[in-house]
Short mmCIF file of C-alpha atoms in Angstrom, two decimals:
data_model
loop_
_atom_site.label_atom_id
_atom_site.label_comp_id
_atom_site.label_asym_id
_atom_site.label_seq_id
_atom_site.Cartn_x
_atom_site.Cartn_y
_atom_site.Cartn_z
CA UNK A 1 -6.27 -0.71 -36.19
CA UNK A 2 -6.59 1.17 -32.75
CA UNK A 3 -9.94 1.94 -33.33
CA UNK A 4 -10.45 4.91 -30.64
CA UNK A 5 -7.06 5.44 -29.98
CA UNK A 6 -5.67 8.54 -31.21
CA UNK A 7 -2.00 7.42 -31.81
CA UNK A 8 -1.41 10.40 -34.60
CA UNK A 9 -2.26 13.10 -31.19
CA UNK A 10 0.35 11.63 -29.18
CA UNK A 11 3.37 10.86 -31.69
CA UNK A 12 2.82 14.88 -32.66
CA UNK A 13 3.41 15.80 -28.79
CA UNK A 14 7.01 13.98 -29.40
CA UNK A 15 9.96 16.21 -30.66
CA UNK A 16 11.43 14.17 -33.43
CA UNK A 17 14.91 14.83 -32.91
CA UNK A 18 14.94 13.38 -29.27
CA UNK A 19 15.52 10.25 -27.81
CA UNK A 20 15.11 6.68 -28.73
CA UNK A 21 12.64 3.64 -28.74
CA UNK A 22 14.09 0.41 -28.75
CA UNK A 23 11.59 -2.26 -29.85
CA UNK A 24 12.70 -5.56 -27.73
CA UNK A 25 10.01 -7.52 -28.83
CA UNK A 26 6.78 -6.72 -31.35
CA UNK A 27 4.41 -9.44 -32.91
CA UNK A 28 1.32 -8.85 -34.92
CA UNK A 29 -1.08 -12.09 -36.17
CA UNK A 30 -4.30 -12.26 -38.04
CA UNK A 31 -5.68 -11.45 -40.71
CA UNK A 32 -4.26 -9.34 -43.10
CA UNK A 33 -7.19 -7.56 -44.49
CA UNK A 34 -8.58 -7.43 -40.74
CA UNK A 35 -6.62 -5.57 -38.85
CA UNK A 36 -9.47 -5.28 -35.80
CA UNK A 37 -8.61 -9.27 -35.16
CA UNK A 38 -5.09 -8.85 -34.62
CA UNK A 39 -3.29 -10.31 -32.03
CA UNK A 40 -0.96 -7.50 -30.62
CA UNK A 41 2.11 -7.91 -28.70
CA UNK A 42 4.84 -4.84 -28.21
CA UNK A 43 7.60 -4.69 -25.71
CA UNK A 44 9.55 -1.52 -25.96
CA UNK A 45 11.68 0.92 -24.07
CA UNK A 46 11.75 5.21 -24.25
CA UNK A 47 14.90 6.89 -23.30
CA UNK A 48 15.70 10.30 -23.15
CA UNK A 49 12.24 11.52 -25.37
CA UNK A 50 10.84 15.08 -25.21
CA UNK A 51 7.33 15.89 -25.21
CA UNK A 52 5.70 19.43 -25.92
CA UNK A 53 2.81 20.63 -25.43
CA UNK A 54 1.11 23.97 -26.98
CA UNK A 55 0.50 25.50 -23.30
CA UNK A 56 4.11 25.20 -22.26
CA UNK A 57 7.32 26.29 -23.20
CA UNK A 58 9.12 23.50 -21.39
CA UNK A 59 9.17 20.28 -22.89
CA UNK A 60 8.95 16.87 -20.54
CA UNK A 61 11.88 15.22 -20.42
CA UNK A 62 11.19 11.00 -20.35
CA UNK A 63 14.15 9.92 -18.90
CA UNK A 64 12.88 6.59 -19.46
CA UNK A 65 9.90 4.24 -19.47
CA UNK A 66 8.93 0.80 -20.08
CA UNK A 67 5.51 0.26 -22.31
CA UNK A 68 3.62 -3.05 -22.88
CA UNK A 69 1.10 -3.80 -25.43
CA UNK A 70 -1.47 -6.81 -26.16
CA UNK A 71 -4.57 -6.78 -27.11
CA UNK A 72 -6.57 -4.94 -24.41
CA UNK A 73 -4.45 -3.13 -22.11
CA UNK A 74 -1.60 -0.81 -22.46
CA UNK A 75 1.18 -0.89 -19.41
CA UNK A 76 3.51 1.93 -18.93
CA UNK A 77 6.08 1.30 -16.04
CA UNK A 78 9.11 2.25 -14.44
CA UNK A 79 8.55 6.30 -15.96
CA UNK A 80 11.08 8.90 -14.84
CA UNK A 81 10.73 12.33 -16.58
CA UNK A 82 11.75 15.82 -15.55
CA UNK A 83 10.23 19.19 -16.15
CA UNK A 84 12.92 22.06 -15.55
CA UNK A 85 13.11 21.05 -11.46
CA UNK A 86 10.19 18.70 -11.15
CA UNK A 87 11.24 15.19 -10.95
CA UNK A 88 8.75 12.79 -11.49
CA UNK A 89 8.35 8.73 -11.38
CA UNK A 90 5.13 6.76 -12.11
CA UNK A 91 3.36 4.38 -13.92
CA UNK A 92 -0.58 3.85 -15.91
CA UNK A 93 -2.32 1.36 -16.79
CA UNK A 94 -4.64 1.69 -19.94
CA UNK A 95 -7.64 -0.96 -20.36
CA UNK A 96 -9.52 -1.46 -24.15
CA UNK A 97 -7.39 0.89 -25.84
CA UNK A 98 -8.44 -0.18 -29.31
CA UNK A 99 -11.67 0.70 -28.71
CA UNK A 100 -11.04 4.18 -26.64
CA UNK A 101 -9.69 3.34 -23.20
CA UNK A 102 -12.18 2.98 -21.02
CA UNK A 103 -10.23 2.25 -17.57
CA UNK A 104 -7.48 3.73 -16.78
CA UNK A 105 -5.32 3.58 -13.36
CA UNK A 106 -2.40 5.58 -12.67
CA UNK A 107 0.12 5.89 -9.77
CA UNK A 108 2.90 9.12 -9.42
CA UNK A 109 5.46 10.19 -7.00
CA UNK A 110 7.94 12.82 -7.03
CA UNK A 111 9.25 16.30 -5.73
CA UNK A 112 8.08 19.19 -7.69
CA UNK A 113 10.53 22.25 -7.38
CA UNK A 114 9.79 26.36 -7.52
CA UNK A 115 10.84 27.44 -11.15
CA UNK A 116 8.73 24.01 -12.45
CA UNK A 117 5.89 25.28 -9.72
CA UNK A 118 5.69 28.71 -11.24
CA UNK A 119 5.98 27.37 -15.01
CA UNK A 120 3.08 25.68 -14.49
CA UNK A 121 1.14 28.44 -12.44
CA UNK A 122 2.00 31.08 -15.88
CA UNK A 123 1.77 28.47 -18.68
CA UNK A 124 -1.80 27.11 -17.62
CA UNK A 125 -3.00 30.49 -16.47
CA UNK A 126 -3.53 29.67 -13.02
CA UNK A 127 -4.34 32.29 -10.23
CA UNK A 128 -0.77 33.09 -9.07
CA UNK A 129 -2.36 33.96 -5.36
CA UNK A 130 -3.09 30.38 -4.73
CA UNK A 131 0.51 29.30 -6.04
CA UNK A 132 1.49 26.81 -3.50
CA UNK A 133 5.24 27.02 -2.16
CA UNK A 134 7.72 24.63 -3.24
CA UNK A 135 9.39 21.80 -3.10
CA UNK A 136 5.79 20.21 -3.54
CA UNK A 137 6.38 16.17 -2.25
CA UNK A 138 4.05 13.91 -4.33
CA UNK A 139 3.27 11.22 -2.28
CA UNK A 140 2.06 8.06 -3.45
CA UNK A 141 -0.96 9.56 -5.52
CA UNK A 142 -2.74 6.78 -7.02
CA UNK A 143 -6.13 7.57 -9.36
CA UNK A 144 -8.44 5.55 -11.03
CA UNK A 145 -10.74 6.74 -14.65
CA UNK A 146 -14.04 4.83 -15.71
CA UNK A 147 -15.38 6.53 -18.45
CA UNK A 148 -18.95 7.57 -17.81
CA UNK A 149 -18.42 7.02 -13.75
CA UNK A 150 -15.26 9.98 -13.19
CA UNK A 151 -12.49 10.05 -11.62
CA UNK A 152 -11.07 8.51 -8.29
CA UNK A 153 -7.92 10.18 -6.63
CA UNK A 154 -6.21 8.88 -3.59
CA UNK A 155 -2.61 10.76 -2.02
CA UNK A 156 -0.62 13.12 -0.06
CA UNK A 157 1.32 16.11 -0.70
CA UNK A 158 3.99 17.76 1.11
CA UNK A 159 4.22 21.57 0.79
CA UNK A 160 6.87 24.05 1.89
CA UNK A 161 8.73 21.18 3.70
CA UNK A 162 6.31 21.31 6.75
CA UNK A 163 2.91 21.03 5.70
CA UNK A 164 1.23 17.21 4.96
CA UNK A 165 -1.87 17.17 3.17
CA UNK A 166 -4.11 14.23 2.01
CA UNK A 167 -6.86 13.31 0.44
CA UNK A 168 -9.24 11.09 -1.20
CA UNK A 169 -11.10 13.05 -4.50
CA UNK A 170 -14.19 11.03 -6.20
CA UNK A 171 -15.84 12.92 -9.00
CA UNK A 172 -18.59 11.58 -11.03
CA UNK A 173 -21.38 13.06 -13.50
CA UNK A 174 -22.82 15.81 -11.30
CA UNK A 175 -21.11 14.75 -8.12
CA UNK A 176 -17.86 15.81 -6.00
CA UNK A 177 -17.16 13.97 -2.93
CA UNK A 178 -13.98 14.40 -0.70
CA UNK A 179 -13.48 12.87 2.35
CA UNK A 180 -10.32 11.86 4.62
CA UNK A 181 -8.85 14.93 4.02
CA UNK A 182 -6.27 16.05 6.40
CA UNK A 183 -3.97 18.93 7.06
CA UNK A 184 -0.90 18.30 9.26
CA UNK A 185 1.78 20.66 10.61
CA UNK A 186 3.37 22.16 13.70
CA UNK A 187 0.54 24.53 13.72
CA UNK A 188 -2.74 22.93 13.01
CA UNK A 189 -4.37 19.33 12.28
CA UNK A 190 -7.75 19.02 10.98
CA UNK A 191 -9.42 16.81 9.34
CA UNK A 192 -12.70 17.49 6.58
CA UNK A 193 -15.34 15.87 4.15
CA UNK A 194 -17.11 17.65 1.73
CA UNK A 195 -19.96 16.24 -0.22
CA UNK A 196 -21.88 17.98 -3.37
CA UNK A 197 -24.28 16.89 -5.72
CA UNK A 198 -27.72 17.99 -7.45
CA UNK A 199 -29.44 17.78 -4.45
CA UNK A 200 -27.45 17.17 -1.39
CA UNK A 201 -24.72 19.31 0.16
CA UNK A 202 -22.61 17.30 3.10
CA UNK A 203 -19.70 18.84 5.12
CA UNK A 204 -18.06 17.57 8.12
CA UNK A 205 -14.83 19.15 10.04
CA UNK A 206 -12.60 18.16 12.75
CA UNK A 207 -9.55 20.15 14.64
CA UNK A 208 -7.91 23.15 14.27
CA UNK A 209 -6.16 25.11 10.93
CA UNK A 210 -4.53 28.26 11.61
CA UNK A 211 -3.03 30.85 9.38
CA UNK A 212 0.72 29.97 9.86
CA UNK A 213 -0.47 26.72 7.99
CA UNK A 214 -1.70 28.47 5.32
CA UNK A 215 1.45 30.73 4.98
CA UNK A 216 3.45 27.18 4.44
CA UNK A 217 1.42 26.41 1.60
CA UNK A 218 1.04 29.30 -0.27
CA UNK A 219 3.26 31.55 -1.43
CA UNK A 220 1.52 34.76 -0.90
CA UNK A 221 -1.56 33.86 1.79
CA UNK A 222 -3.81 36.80 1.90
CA UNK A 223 -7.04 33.88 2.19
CA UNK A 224 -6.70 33.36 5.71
CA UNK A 225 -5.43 35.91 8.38
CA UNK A 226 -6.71 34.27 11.40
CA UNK A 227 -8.12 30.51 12.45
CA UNK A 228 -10.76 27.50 11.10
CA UNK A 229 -11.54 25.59 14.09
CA UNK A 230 -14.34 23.17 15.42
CA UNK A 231 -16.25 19.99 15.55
CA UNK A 232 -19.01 20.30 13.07
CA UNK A 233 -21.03 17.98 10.83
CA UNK A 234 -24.03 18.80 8.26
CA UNK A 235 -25.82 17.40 5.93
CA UNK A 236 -28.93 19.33 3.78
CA UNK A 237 -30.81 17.25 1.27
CA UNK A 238 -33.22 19.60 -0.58
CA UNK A 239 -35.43 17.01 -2.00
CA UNK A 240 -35.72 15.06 1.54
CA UNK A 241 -35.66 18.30 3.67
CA UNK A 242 -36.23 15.63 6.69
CA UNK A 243 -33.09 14.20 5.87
CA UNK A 244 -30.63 17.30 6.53
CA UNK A 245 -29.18 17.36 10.32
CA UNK A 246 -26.08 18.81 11.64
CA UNK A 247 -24.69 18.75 15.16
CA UNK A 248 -21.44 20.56 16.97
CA UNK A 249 -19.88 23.56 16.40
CA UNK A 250 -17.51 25.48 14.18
CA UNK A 251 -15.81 28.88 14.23
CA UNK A 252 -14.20 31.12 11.37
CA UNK A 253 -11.85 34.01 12.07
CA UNK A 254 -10.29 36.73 9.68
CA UNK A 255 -11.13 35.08 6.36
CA UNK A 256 -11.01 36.96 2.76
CA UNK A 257 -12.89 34.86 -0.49
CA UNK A 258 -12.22 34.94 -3.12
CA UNK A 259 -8.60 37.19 -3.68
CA UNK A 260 -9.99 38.18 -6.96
CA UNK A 261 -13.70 38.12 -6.88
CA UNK A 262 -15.60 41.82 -8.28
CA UNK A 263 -17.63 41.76 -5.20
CA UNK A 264 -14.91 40.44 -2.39
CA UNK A 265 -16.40 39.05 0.60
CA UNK A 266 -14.88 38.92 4.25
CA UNK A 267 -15.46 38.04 7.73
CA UNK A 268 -14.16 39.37 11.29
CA UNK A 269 -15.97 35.98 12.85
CA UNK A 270 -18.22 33.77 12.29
CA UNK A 271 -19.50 30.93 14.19
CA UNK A 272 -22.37 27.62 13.66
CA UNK A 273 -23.88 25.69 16.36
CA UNK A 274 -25.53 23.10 15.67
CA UNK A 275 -27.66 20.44 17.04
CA UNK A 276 -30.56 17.90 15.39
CA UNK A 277 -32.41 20.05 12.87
CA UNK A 278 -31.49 23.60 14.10
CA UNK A 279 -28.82 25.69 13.06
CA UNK A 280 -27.44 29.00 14.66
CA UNK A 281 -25.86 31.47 12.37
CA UNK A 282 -24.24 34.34 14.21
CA UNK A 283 -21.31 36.38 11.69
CA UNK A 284 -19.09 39.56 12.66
CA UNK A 285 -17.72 42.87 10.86
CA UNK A 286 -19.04 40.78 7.17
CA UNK A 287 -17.61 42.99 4.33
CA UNK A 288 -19.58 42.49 0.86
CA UNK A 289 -17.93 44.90 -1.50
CA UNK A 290 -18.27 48.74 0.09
CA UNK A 291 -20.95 47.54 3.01
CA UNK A 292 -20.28 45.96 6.05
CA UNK A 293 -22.74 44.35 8.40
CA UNK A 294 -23.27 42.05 11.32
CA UNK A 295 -25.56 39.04 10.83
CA UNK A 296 -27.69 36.92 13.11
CA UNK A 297 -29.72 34.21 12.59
CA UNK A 298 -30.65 30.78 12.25
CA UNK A 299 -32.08 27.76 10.24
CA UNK A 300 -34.58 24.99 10.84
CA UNK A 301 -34.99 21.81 8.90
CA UNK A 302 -38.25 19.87 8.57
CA UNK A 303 -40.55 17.87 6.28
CA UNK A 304 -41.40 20.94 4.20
CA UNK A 305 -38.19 22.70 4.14
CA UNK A 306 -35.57 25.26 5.09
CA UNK A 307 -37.38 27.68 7.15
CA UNK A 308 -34.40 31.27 7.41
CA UNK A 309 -34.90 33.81 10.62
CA UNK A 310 -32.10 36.06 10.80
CA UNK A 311 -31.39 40.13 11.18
CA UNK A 312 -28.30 42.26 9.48
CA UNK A 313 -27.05 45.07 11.10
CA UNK A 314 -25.75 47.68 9.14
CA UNK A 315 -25.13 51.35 9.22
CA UNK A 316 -25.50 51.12 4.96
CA UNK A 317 -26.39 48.98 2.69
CA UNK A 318 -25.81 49.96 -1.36
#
């Protein structure tokens, strides 16, 4: 009957001893023998049902939540559910489920607390050094899923009680754009776009983000030790090398990526000035594994290419 719609999968994520479903109003018409022309119409309320999944050892806790059926969408309002100290409300919005949703919007807000922060950080296997500090303050994030296009995410997040962040994430086959990004705190406010796909890279930044930010994020910040700062744009299409530009000026201090990496890599300074098709490169005390070097240099964009001229200084290189 719900051709594409894997109902088995999620009735085996709900623990059968919990909660209730209370069916206010259901109504099925058509043909008996053909159940793909049915009329469908469900009105039906979840209280107090758990849901567990093989990753965690928490269940979800739906409070409650409100779902609506017909014939090509599925509604889900008014959802509260808990997860040890996260606290979550929301609603989704699922177009031609019989056939395999293909639309789906969602919106979620909430406050996510420490032991549901770390839970999630252990049970998905997630780097514990970027575990971000709690309570995490969802909100208003609002997404959007076509299948075939990707996914669109709108929102902001509150971190450590001090620290606003916001975005807007598009994804798509091969592509990952995000742009009004922003940082906000006593200590910095910047704002950034960053642009990828097969063939063109495109990064813009704006203001100031300094390392106290970072502590109020993360719980354990050894990423960023001293400043991000600048007014920089770029853009570097490698089929239409005549394309690429950037213009202003940026500057990196005391930065360590990644934590974990075999090879880490780190930088004293660094610095880009920019302006029309030529790019200056100068970078300070750069540690790649064992060596350390200074680098100078620079990079000019025309019709046939990237053309690189730059020196390292080193005392070794292994």
């Amino acid at each position: 009957m719900l051709a594409g719609f894997d109902a088995q999968h999620v009735l085996s994520r709900i623990d059968p001893e919990s909660g209730s479903v209370l069916i206010k109003h259901g109504a099925i018409k058509g043909p008996l023998l053909q159940p793909r022309e049915w009329d469908l119409a469900l009105n039906a309320q979840i209280k107090k049902i758990k849901l567990l999944f093989p990753t965690s050892t928490e269940p979800v806790l739906v409070q409650h939540a409100t779902v609506l059926l017909d014939d090509t969408q599925a509604r889900i309002s008014g959802v509260r559910a808990t997860l040890l100290d996260a606290q979550i409300t929301g609603a989704a919005v699922l177009d031609d489920y019989r056939q395999g949703v293909q639309h789906a919007s969602f919106s979620v807000t909430g406050t996510v607390g420490d032991n549901a922060v770390q839970h999630i950080f252990s049970s998905q296997h997630l780097p514990q050094h970027y575990r971000v500090r709690a309570p995490v303050v969802l909100k208003n994030l609002h997404g959007r899923w076509a299948r075939g296009s990707g996914i669109t995410m709108t929102g902001t997040v509150r971190c450590g009680k001090a620290t606003e962040l916001s975005w807007d994430v598009q994804t798509g086959t091969g592509s990952f754009l995000l742009q009004n990004a922003q940082v906000s705190d006593s200590d910095s406010h910047c704002s950034f776009r960053f642009g990828l796909t097969s063939d063109v890279f495109d990064i813009a930044w704006k203001g100031s983000f300094r390392k106290e930010t970072l502590d109020r994020i993360l719980v354990d910040n050894r990423i960023l030790s001293g400043e991000v700062h600048g007014d920089f744009t770029a853009l570097f299409d490698e089929q239409q090398p005549r394309r690429s530009s950037a213009t202003g000026s940026l500057y990196l201090q005391d930065i360590e990526l990644p934590i974990q990496a075999r090879v880490p890599c780190a930088l004293s300074a660094a610095s880009f000035s920019a302006q029309g098709s030529y790019v200056q490169v100068t970078a300070t005390k750069v540690r790649f594994g064992s060596n350390h070097a200074d680098i100078r240099g620079s990079v000019m964009m025309n019709e046939q290419g990237f053309a690189l001229d730059g020196d390292i200084f080193s005392q070794r290189l292994d």
